[in-house]
Amino acid sequence: MSKPLLKLIRVSTVAVSLDKLLEGQLNFLSKHFKVIGVSSPSNNNLKEVGQRENVDVKAISMERKISLLKDFCSLVQLVILFKKESPQIVHSITPKAGLLSMIAGYFSGVPIRIHTFTGLIFPSKTGLLQKILIVMDKLLCNCATHIYPEGEGVKNELLKYNITSKPLKVLANGNVNGINTSHFNPKNYTHKQKQALRQQLDIKEQDFVFIFVGRLVRDKGINELVTAFKSLSLGEGFRERLKLLLVGPYEHELDALSKETLEAIDQNPNIITAGFQEDVRPYYAIANALAFPSYREGFPNVVLQAGAMNLPSIVTDINGCNEIIEDGKNGLIIPPKNSDALQQAMFKLMEDQNLFQELKRNARDMITSRYEQKLVWEALLEEYKRLLVNSKQ
């Protein structure tokens, strides 16, 4: 008779995190554990995760914002679930899921309680709100048995603010799920396929295309990107061969762009908006370089994806970005919130062909050697096994 699998519960606040951030990982782990995915209910995401990953899923409502009554109700439901399932490991990502599941795991007697910090909110806040968020993260860490920052930048922020005295370990160069470099591979697209998309978007083959992928919001540096592009496209000989391709949705209610930026996007024929795309790979395939001037990140998948698609990147000197990109090797690093520096970096990539080709030559290899998905999954599995052995000693 085969030995029953140990139970592992993975928790995120919303289903899209399990769906996108951990795609493929739960299925890999299901070969070694009885895996249960937990998140807030959604129209289809959570059910689709269960079917695709071949794991059980449970819906428990969790508010992303602070809501004492609703948070308490979520906590009680998590405690009931953990006592019923008796998992050996509970592993959370995202802030609210981390806080609630680590507290619930503590009171339920779950032996191994892991949280991965994929990014930190409090460093970008001030005043009372920052103090509240710090207290919440400290409570999370107190209830967890093990803390894993996604990258050295996140680790340094946790140390800087004295969030926990527990050991902080970065797994597999930092990224929470790695990247499937067979899936994100420019060789998957023929010249004919790329030409068809260029024609659809009114992009000529000789155009130099800067691409941005992500939410079109202030915190992603879109105001600075559009300002830099406008100035750059005024240069002699640039107007006709320079394009900015924006792939992603607007979020007008949460973090709206400036009126000037929205007008420029609407009126400039060389700024192309593609909206949200389920598959972003074809858009990378017709671009020359990624421009990603975000204000804050944990460990951005966009930069990994662009590199795997053989694109050099211009990124800001922030957590994650400055770990994936080495200035002058596979991209350029600039200060955040600085449209002048961004414009100069964009100009440099267009004009210095020797530099551009050198960055491009290194782009994919520097991703495949450090962030290949199977390497990340194997490292996580080995860590689980190590923790299980230590918990029995």
CSV table of C-alpha atoms in Angstrom, one decimal:
chain,number,residue,atom,x,y,z
A,1,MET,CA,0.0,0.0,0.0
A,2,SER,CA,1.4,3.4,-1.0
A,3,LYS,CA,2.1,5.9,1.7
A,4,PRO,CA,-0.5,8.8,1.9
A,5,LEU,CA,0.8,12.1,0.7
A,6,LEU,CA,1.5,14.8,3.2
A,7,LYS,CA,-0.8,17.9,2.9
A,8,LEU,CA,0.2,21.3,1.7
A,9,ILE,CA,-2.1,24.3,1.6
A,10,ARG,CA,-1.2,27.3,-0.6
A,11,VAL,CA,-3.0,30.5,0.2
A,12,SER,CA,-3.4,33.8,-1.7
A,13,THR,CA,-5.8,36.6,-1.1
A,14,VAL,CA,-7.3,36.5,-4.6
A,15,ALA,CA,-7.5,33.6,-7.1
A,16,VAL,CA,-5.6,35.4,-9.8
A,17,SER,CA,-2.4,35.1,-7.7
A,18,LEU,CA,-2.7,31.4,-7.6
A,19,ASP,CA,-3.6,31.4,-11.3
A,20,LYS,CA,-0.8,33.7,-12.7
A,21,LEU,CA,1.9,33.9,-10.0
A,22,LEU,CA,2.1,30.2,-9.4
A,23,GLU,CA,1.1,28.8,-12.8
A,24,GLY,CA,2.3,25.2,-13.1
A,25,GLN,CA,3.8,25.1,-9.6
A,26,LEU,CA,0.9,23.6,-7.8
A,27,ASN,CA,0.7,20.8,-10.4
A,28,PHE,CA,4.4,20.0,-9.9
A,29,LEU,CA,4.0,19.9,-6.1
A,30,SER,CA,0.9,17.7,-6.4
A,31,LYS,CA,3.2,14.8,-7.4
A,32,HIS,CA,4.7,15.0,-3.9
A,33,PHE,CA,1.9,16.4,-1.7
A,34,LYS,CA,-1.8,16.5,-1.4
A,35,VAL,CA,-2.2,20.2,-2.4
A,36,ILE,CA,-5.1,22.5,-1.6
A,37,GLY,CA,-5.3,26.0,-3.1
A,38,VAL,CA,-7.2,28.6,-1.0
A,39,SER,CA,-8.2,32.1,-2.1
A,40,SER,CA,-11.2,34.4,-2.2
A,41,PRO,CA,-14.0,33.1,-4.5
A,42,SER,CA,-13.9,34.3,-8.1
A,43,ASN,CA,-16.1,33.9,-11.2
A,44,ASN,CA,-13.8,31.3,-12.8
A,45,ASN,CA,-10.2,31.8,-11.7
A,46,LEU,CA,-10.2,29.5,-8.7
A,47,LYS,CA,-12.1,26.7,-10.4
A,48,GLU,CA,-9.8,26.9,-13.4
A,49,VAL,CA,-6.7,26.7,-11.1
A,50,GLY,CA,-8.0,23.5,-9.6
A,51,GLN,CA,-8.7,21.9,-13.0
A,52,ARG,CA,-5.5,23.1,-14.6
A,53,GLU,CA,-3.2,22.2,-11.7
A,54,ASN,CA,-5.1,19.0,-10.7
A,55,VAL,CA,-5.5,20.1,-7.1
A,56,ASP,CA,-8.3,20.7,-4.7
A,57,VAL,CA,-9.4,24.3,-4.2
A,58,LYS,CA,-11.3,26.0,-1.4
A,59,ALA,CA,-12.9,29.5,-1.5
A,60,ILE,CA,-12.6,31.7,1.6
A,61,SER,CA,-13.4,35.4,1.2
A,62,MET,CA,-10.4,37.7,2.1
A,63,GLU,CA,-10.5,41.4,1.8
A,64,ARG,CA,-7.4,43.1,0.3
A,65,LYS,CA,-8.1,46.2,2.4
A,66,ILE,CA,-8.2,46.4,6.2
A,67,SER,CA,-11.7,45.3,7.4
A,68,LEU,CA,-11.8,44.2,11.0
A,69,LEU,CA,-15.1,42.3,10.9
A,70,LYS,CA,-14.6,40.7,7.6
A,71,ASP,CA,-11.0,39.8,8.4
A,72,PHE,CA,-12.1,38.1,11.6
A,73,CYS,CA,-14.7,36.1,9.7
A,74,SER,CA,-12.0,35.0,7.2
A,75,LEU,CA,-9.7,34.1,10.1
A,76,VAL,CA,-12.3,31.9,11.7
A,77,GLN,CA,-13.0,30.1,8.4
A,78,LEU,CA,-9.2,29.5,7.9
A,79,VAL,CA,-8.9,28.1,11.4
A,80,ILE,CA,-11.8,25.7,10.7
A,81,LEU,CA,-10.3,24.6,7.4
A,82,PHE,CA,-6.8,24.0,8.9
A,83,LYS,CA,-8.2,22.0,11.8
A,84,LYS,CA,-10.3,19.9,9.4
A,85,GLU,CA,-7.5,19.2,6.9
A,86,SER,CA,-4.5,19.1,9.4
A,87,PRO,CA,-1.9,20.1,6.8
A,88,GLN,CA,1.9,19.7,7.5
A,89,ILE,CA,2.6,22.9,5.7
A,90,VAL,CA,0.7,26.1,5.1
A,91,HIS,CA,2.4,28.5,2.6
A,92,SER,CA,1.0,31.9,1.8
A,93,ILE,CA,1.7,34.7,-0.7
A,94,THR,CA,0.2,38.2,-0.8
A,95,PRO,CA,-0.2,40.4,2.3
A,96,LYS,CA,-3.7,39.7,3.6
A,97,ALA,CA,-3.6,36.0,2.9
A,98,GLY,CA,-0.2,35.9,4.7
A,99,LEU,CA,-1.5,37.7,7.8
A,100,LEU,CA,-4.7,35.7,8.2
A,101,SER,CA,-3.2,32.2,7.3
A,102,MET,CA,-0.2,32.6,9.5
A,103,ILE,CA,-2.4,33.6,12.5
A,104,ALA,CA,-4.8,30.8,11.6
A,105,GLY,CA,-2.0,28.3,11.2
A,106,TYR,CA,-0.5,29.3,14.6
A,107,PHE,CA,-3.8,28.7,16.4
A,108,SER,CA,-4.6,25.6,14.5
A,109,GLY,CA,-1.2,24.0,15.3
A,110,VAL,CA,0.1,23.7,11.8
A,111,PRO,CA,3.8,22.7,12.3
A,112,ILE,CA,5.3,24.5,9.2
A,113,ARG,CA,3.9,27.9,8.5
A,114,ILE,CA,5.6,29.7,5.6
A,115,HIS,CA,5.1,33.1,4.1
A,116,THR,CA,6.8,34.5,1.0
A,117,PHE,CA,7.0,38.2,0.7
A,118,THR,CA,6.6,38.9,-3.0
A,119,GLY,CA,6.7,42.7,-2.3
A,120,LEU,CA,6.3,45.2,0.5
A,121,ILE,CA,3.6,47.9,0.7
A,122,PHE,CA,4.7,49.8,3.8
A,123,PRO,CA,8.0,51.3,2.4
A,124,SER,CA,6.0,53.4,0.0
A,125,LYS,CA,3.5,54.6,2.7
A,126,THR,CA,3.9,57.2,5.4
A,127,GLY,CA,2.4,58.2,8.7
A,128,LEU,CA,-0.2,56.1,10.6
A,129,LEU,CA,-0.9,53.8,7.6
A,130,GLN,CA,2.7,52.8,7.4
A,131,LYS,CA,2.8,52.1,11.1
A,132,ILE,CA,-0.3,49.9,10.9
A,133,LEU,CA,1.1,48.0,7.9
A,134,ILE,CA,4.4,47.4,9.7
A,135,VAL,CA,2.6,46.1,12.8
A,136,MET,CA,0.6,43.7,10.6
A,137,ASP,CA,3.7,42.4,8.9
A,138,LYS,CA,5.5,41.9,12.3
A,139,LEU,CA,2.4,40.0,13.5
A,140,LEU,CA,2.5,37.8,10.4
A,141,CYS,CA,6.2,37.0,10.9
A,142,ASN,CA,5.7,36.3,14.6
A,143,CYS,CA,3.0,33.7,13.7
A,144,ALA,CA,5.0,32.2,10.8
A,145,THR,CA,7.8,29.6,11.3
A,146,HIS,CA,9.7,30.5,8.2
A,147,ILE,CA,10.0,33.7,6.1
A,148,TYR,CA,11.1,33.8,2.5
A,149,PRO,CA,11.6,37.2,0.7
A,150,GLU,CA,11.3,37.2,-3.0
A,151,GLY,CA,14.7,38.7,-3.8
A,152,GLU,CA,17.5,40.4,-1.9
A,153,GLY,CA,15.8,43.8,-2.2
A,154,VAL,CA,12.7,42.6,-0.3
A,155,LYS,CA,15.0,40.9,2.2
A,156,ASN,CA,16.9,44.2,2.8
A,157,GLU,CA,13.7,46.1,3.4
A,158,LEU,CA,12.5,43.6,6.0
A,159,LEU,CA,15.9,43.9,7.8
A,160,LYS,CA,15.9,47.7,7.5
A,161,TYR,CA,12.5,48.1,9.2
A,162,ASN,CA,13.2,45.3,11.8
A,163,ILE,CA,10.1,43.4,10.7
A,164,THR,CA,11.4,40.1,12.0
A,165,SER,CA,14.4,38.5,13.8
A,166,LYS,CA,13.8,35.2,12.1
A,167,PRO,CA,16.2,34.0,9.4
A,168,LEU,CA,15.4,35.3,6.0
A,169,LYS,CA,16.2,33.0,3.1
A,170,VAL,CA,16.0,33.8,-0.6
A,171,LEU,CA,15.3,30.7,-2.7
A,172,ALA,CA,16.5,30.1,-6.3
A,173,ASN,CA,17.8,33.7,-7.0
A,174,GLY,CA,14.5,35.1,-5.7
A,175,ASN,CA,11.6,34.7,-8.1
A,176,VAL,CA,8.5,33.0,-6.7
A,177,ASN,CA,7.8,30.8,-9.7
A,178,GLY,CA,10.6,31.3,-12.2
A,179,ILE,CA,9.8,31.4,-15.9
A,180,ASN,CA,9.0,28.8,-18.6
A,181,THR,CA,11.7,29.7,-21.0
A,182,SER,CA,10.4,27.3,-23.6
A,183,HIS,CA,7.1,29.1,-23.6
A,184,PHE,CA,8.7,32.6,-23.5
A,185,ASN,CA,11.0,32.0,-26.5
A,186,PRO,CA,11.3,34.3,-29.5
A,187,LYS,CA,11.8,31.3,-31.8
A,188,ASN,CA,8.1,30.4,-31.3
A,189,TYR,CA,7.2,33.2,-33.7
A,190,THR,CA,7.8,33.3,-37.4
A,191,HIS,CA,8.6,36.4,-39.4
A,192,LYS,CA,5.1,36.0,-41.1
A,193,GLN,CA,3.4,35.9,-37.7
A,194,LYS,CA,5.3,39.0,-36.5
A,195,GLN,CA,4.6,40.9,-39.7
A,196,ALA,CA,0.9,40.2,-39.4
A,197,LEU,CA,0.8,41.7,-35.9
A,198,ARG,CA,2.9,44.7,-37.0
A,199,GLN,CA,0.4,45.4,-39.8
A,200,GLN,CA,-2.5,45.1,-37.4
A,201,LEU,CA,-0.9,47.7,-35.1
A,202,ASP,CA,0.5,49.9,-37.9
A,203,ILE,CA,4.1,49.3,-37.0
A,204,LYS,CA,6.7,49.1,-39.8
A,205,GLU,CA,9.5,46.5,-39.6
A,206,GLN,CA,12.2,49.2,-39.4
A,207,ASP,CA,10.5,51.0,-36.5
A,208,PHE,CA,12.2,50.9,-33.1
A,209,VAL,CA,9.6,49.7,-30.7
A,210,PHE,CA,9.7,50.2,-26.9
A,211,ILE,CA,7.2,48.0,-25.1
A,212,PHE,CA,5.7,48.3,-21.7
A,213,VAL,CA,3.6,45.4,-20.2
A,214,GLY,CA,1.5,45.9,-17.1
A,215,ARG,CA,-1.2,48.0,-15.6
A,216,LEU,CA,-1.2,51.5,-17.0
A,217,VAL,CA,-1.1,53.4,-13.7
A,218,ARG,CA,1.0,56.1,-12.1
A,219,ASP,CA,3.1,53.7,-9.9
A,220,LYS,CA,4.3,51.8,-12.9
A,221,GLY,CA,6.0,55.0,-14.2
A,222,ILE,CA,3.7,55.5,-17.2
A,223,ASN,CA,3.6,59.3,-16.7
A,224,GLU,CA,7.4,59.5,-16.9
A,225,LEU,CA,7.5,57.0,-19.8
A,226,VAL,CA,5.0,59.0,-21.9
A,227,THR,CA,6.8,62.2,-21.1
A,228,ALA,CA,10.2,60.7,-22.1
A,229,PHE,CA,8.7,59.2,-25.3
A,230,LYS,CA,7.2,62.5,-26.3
A,231,SER,CA,10.5,64.4,-25.9
A,232,LEU,CA,12.4,61.6,-27.7
A,233,SER,CA,10.1,61.5,-30.6
A,234,LEU,CA,10.6,65.2,-31.3
A,235,GLY,CA,14.2,64.5,-32.2
A,236,GLU,CA,15.2,64.8,-35.9
A,237,GLY,CA,14.7,61.6,-37.7
A,238,PHE,CA,13.0,59.9,-34.8
A,239,ARG,CA,9.4,60.8,-35.3
A,240,GLU,CA,8.8,58.4,-38.1
A,241,ARG,CA,10.7,55.3,-36.7
A,242,LEU,CA,9.9,55.3,-33.0
A,243,LYS,CA,7.0,53.6,-31.4
A,244,LEU,CA,5.8,53.0,-27.9
A,245,LEU,CA,3.6,49.9,-27.4
A,246,LEU,CA,1.6,49.8,-24.2
A,247,VAL,CA,0.2,46.4,-23.3
A,248,GLY,CA,-2.1,46.3,-20.3
A,249,PRO,CA,-5.3,47.7,-18.8
A,250,TYR,CA,-6.0,51.2,-17.3
A,251,GLU,CA,-7.1,51.4,-13.7
A,252,HIS,CA,-8.6,54.9,-13.5
A,253,GLU,CA,-10.2,54.4,-10.1
A,254,LEU,CA,-7.1,53.1,-8.2
A,255,ASP,CA,-4.0,54.9,-9.5
A,256,ALA,CA,-5.0,57.1,-12.4
A,257,LEU,CA,-2.6,58.6,-14.9
A,258,SER,CA,-2.3,62.4,-15.3
A,259,LYS,CA,-4.7,64.2,-17.7
A,260,GLU,CA,-1.6,65.2,-19.8
A,261,THR,CA,-0.5,61.6,-20.1
A,262,LEU,CA,-3.9,60.3,-21.1
A,263,GLU,CA,-4.2,63.0,-23.7
A,264,ALA,CA,-0.8,62.2,-25.1
A,265,ILE,CA,-1.6,58.5,-25.3
A,266,ASP,CA,-4.8,59.3,-27.1
A,267,GLN,CA,-3.4,61.9,-29.5
A,268,ASN,CA,0.1,60.6,-30.4
A,269,PRO,CA,-0.2,58.2,-33.4
A,270,ASN,CA,3.2,56.6,-32.4
A,271,ILE,CA,1.8,55.5,-29.0
A,272,ILE,CA,-0.1,52.3,-29.5
A,273,THR,CA,-2.3,50.8,-26.8
A,274,ALA,CA,-3.1,47.1,-27.1
A,275,GLY,CA,-5.1,46.8,-23.8
A,276,PHE,CA,-5.1,43.6,-21.7
A,277,GLN,CA,-3.7,40.6,-23.5
A,278,GLU,CA,-4.0,37.0,-22.2
A,279,ASP,CA,-0.9,36.1,-24.2
A,280,VAL,CA,1.7,38.9,-24.2
A,281,ARG,CA,4.4,36.9,-26.1
A,282,PRO,CA,3.6,38.1,-29.6
A,283,TYR,CA,3.9,41.7,-28.5
A,284,TYR,CA,7.4,41.1,-27.0
A,285,ALA,CA,8.2,39.4,-30.3
A,286,ILE,CA,7.7,42.5,-32.4
A,287,ALA,CA,9.4,44.9,-29.9
A,288,ASN,CA,13.1,46.0,-29.6
A,289,ALA,CA,13.3,46.8,-25.9
A,290,LEU,CA,11.3,46.8,-22.7
A,291,ALA,CA,10.8,50.2,-20.9
A,292,PHE,CA,9.7,49.4,-17.3
A,293,PRO,CA,10.1,52.6,-15.1
A,294,SER,CA,8.1,51.3,-12.1
A,295,TYR,CA,8.2,52.9,-8.7
A,296,ARG,CA,8.2,49.7,-6.7
A,297,GLU,CA,8.1,45.9,-7.4
A,298,GLY,CA,8.7,42.7,-5.6
A,299,PHE,CA,10.2,40.6,-8.3
A,300,PRO,CA,8.6,41.6,-11.7
A,301,ASN,CA,7.7,38.8,-14.0
A,302,VAL,CA,7.5,41.3,-16.9
A,303,VAL,CA,11.3,41.9,-16.8
A,304,LEU,CA,11.9,38.1,-16.7
A,305,GLN,CA,9.5,37.6,-19.7
A,306,ALA,CA,11.1,40.3,-21.7
A,307,GLY,CA,14.6,38.9,-21.1
A,308,ALA,CA,13.5,35.4,-22.1
A,309,MET,CA,12.1,36.9,-25.3
A,310,ASN,CA,15.6,38.3,-26.0
A,311,LEU,CA,14.8,41.9,-25.2
A,312,PRO,CA,17.1,44.3,-23.3
A,313,SER,CA,15.3,46.2,-20.6
A,314,ILE,CA,15.4,49.7,-19.2
A,315,VAL,CA,14.4,49.4,-15.5
A,316,THR,CA,14.4,51.6,-12.4
A,317,ASP,CA,16.8,51.0,-9.5
A,318,ILE,CA,14.2,49.2,-7.3
A,319,ASN,CA,13.8,45.8,-5.7
A,320,GLY,CA,13.7,42.9,-8.2
A,321,CYS,CA,14.4,45.0,-11.3
A,322,ASN,CA,18.0,45.7,-10.1
A,323,GLU,CA,18.5,42.0,-9.4
A,324,ILE,CA,17.3,40.7,-12.8
A,325,ILE,CA,19.0,43.5,-14.8
A,326,GLU,CA,22.8,44.1,-14.6
A,327,ASP,CA,23.5,47.6,-15.8
A,328,GLY,CA,25.4,47.4,-19.1
A,329,LYS,CA,25.0,43.7,-19.4
A,330,ASN,CA,21.4,42.9,-20.2
A,331,GLY,CA,19.8,46.3,-19.8
A,332,LEU,CA,20.1,49.7,-18.3
A,333,ILE,CA,19.2,50.9,-14.8
A,334,ILE,CA,17.9,54.4,-14.1
A,335,PRO,CA,16.6,56.3,-11.1
A,336,PRO,CA,12.8,56.0,-10.5
A,337,LYS,CA,10.5,58.9,-11.2
A,338,ASN,CA,13.0,60.5,-13.6
A,339,SER,CA,11.7,61.1,-17.1
A,340,ASP,CA,15.0,62.8,-18.2
A,341,ALA,CA,17.1,59.7,-17.3
A,342,LEU,CA,14.6,57.5,-19.0
A,343,GLN,CA,14.7,59.6,-22.2
A,344,GLN,CA,18.5,59.4,-22.2
A,345,ALA,CA,18.5,55.6,-21.7
A,346,MET,CA,16.0,55.2,-24.5
A,347,PHE,CA,18.0,57.4,-26.8
A,348,LYS,CA,21.2,55.4,-25.9
A,349,LEU,CA,19.6,52.1,-26.9
A,350,MET,CA,18.4,53.5,-30.2
A,351,GLU,CA,21.7,55.2,-31.2
A,352,ASP,CA,24.4,53.0,-29.8
A,353,GLN,CA,24.0,49.8,-31.9
A,354,ASN,CA,27.0,48.2,-30.4
A,355,LEU,CA,25.6,48.6,-26.9
A,356,PHE,CA,22.1,47.5,-28.0
A,357,GLN,CA,23.4,44.3,-29.7
A,358,GLU,CA,25.6,43.4,-26.6
A,359,LEU,CA,22.6,43.8,-24.2
A,360,LYS,CA,20.4,41.8,-26.6
A,361,ARG,CA,23.0,39.0,-26.9
A,362,ASN,CA,23.0,38.6,-23.1
A,363,ALA,CA,19.3,39.1,-22.4
A,364,ARG,CA,18.0,35.5,-22.8
A,365,ASP,CA,21.0,33.6,-21.4
A,366,MET,CA,20.9,35.7,-18.2
A,367,ILE,CA,17.3,34.6,-17.6
A,368,THR,CA,17.6,30.9,-18.6
A,369,SER,CA,20.7,30.4,-16.4
A,370,ARG,CA,19.1,31.9,-13.2
A,371,TYR,CA,15.3,31.7,-13.4
A,372,GLU,CA,14.3,28.7,-15.4
A,373,GLN,CA,11.0,27.5,-13.9
A,374,LYS,CA,12.0,23.9,-13.2
A,375,LEU,CA,15.1,25.1,-11.2
A,376,VAL,CA,12.8,27.3,-9.0
A,377,TRP,CA,10.3,24.5,-8.4
A,378,GLU,CA,13.0,22.0,-7.5
A,379,ALA,CA,14.5,24.4,-5.1
A,380,LEU,CA,11.2,24.9,-3.4
A,381,LEU,CA,10.5,21.2,-3.2
A,382,GLU,CA,13.9,20.6,-1.6
A,383,GLU,CA,13.2,23.3,0.9
A,384,TYR,CA,9.9,21.7,1.9
A,385,LYS,CA,11.6,18.4,2.3
A,386,ARG,CA,14.3,20.0,4.5
A,387,LEU,CA,11.7,21.7,6.7
A,388,LEU,CA,9.7,18.5,7.1
A,389,VAL,CA,12.8,16.5,8.2
A,390,ASN,CA,13.8,19.3,10.7
A,391,SER,CA,10.3,19.4,12.1
A,392,LYS,CA,10.5,15.8,13.1
A,393,GLN,CA,13.8,16.1,15.0
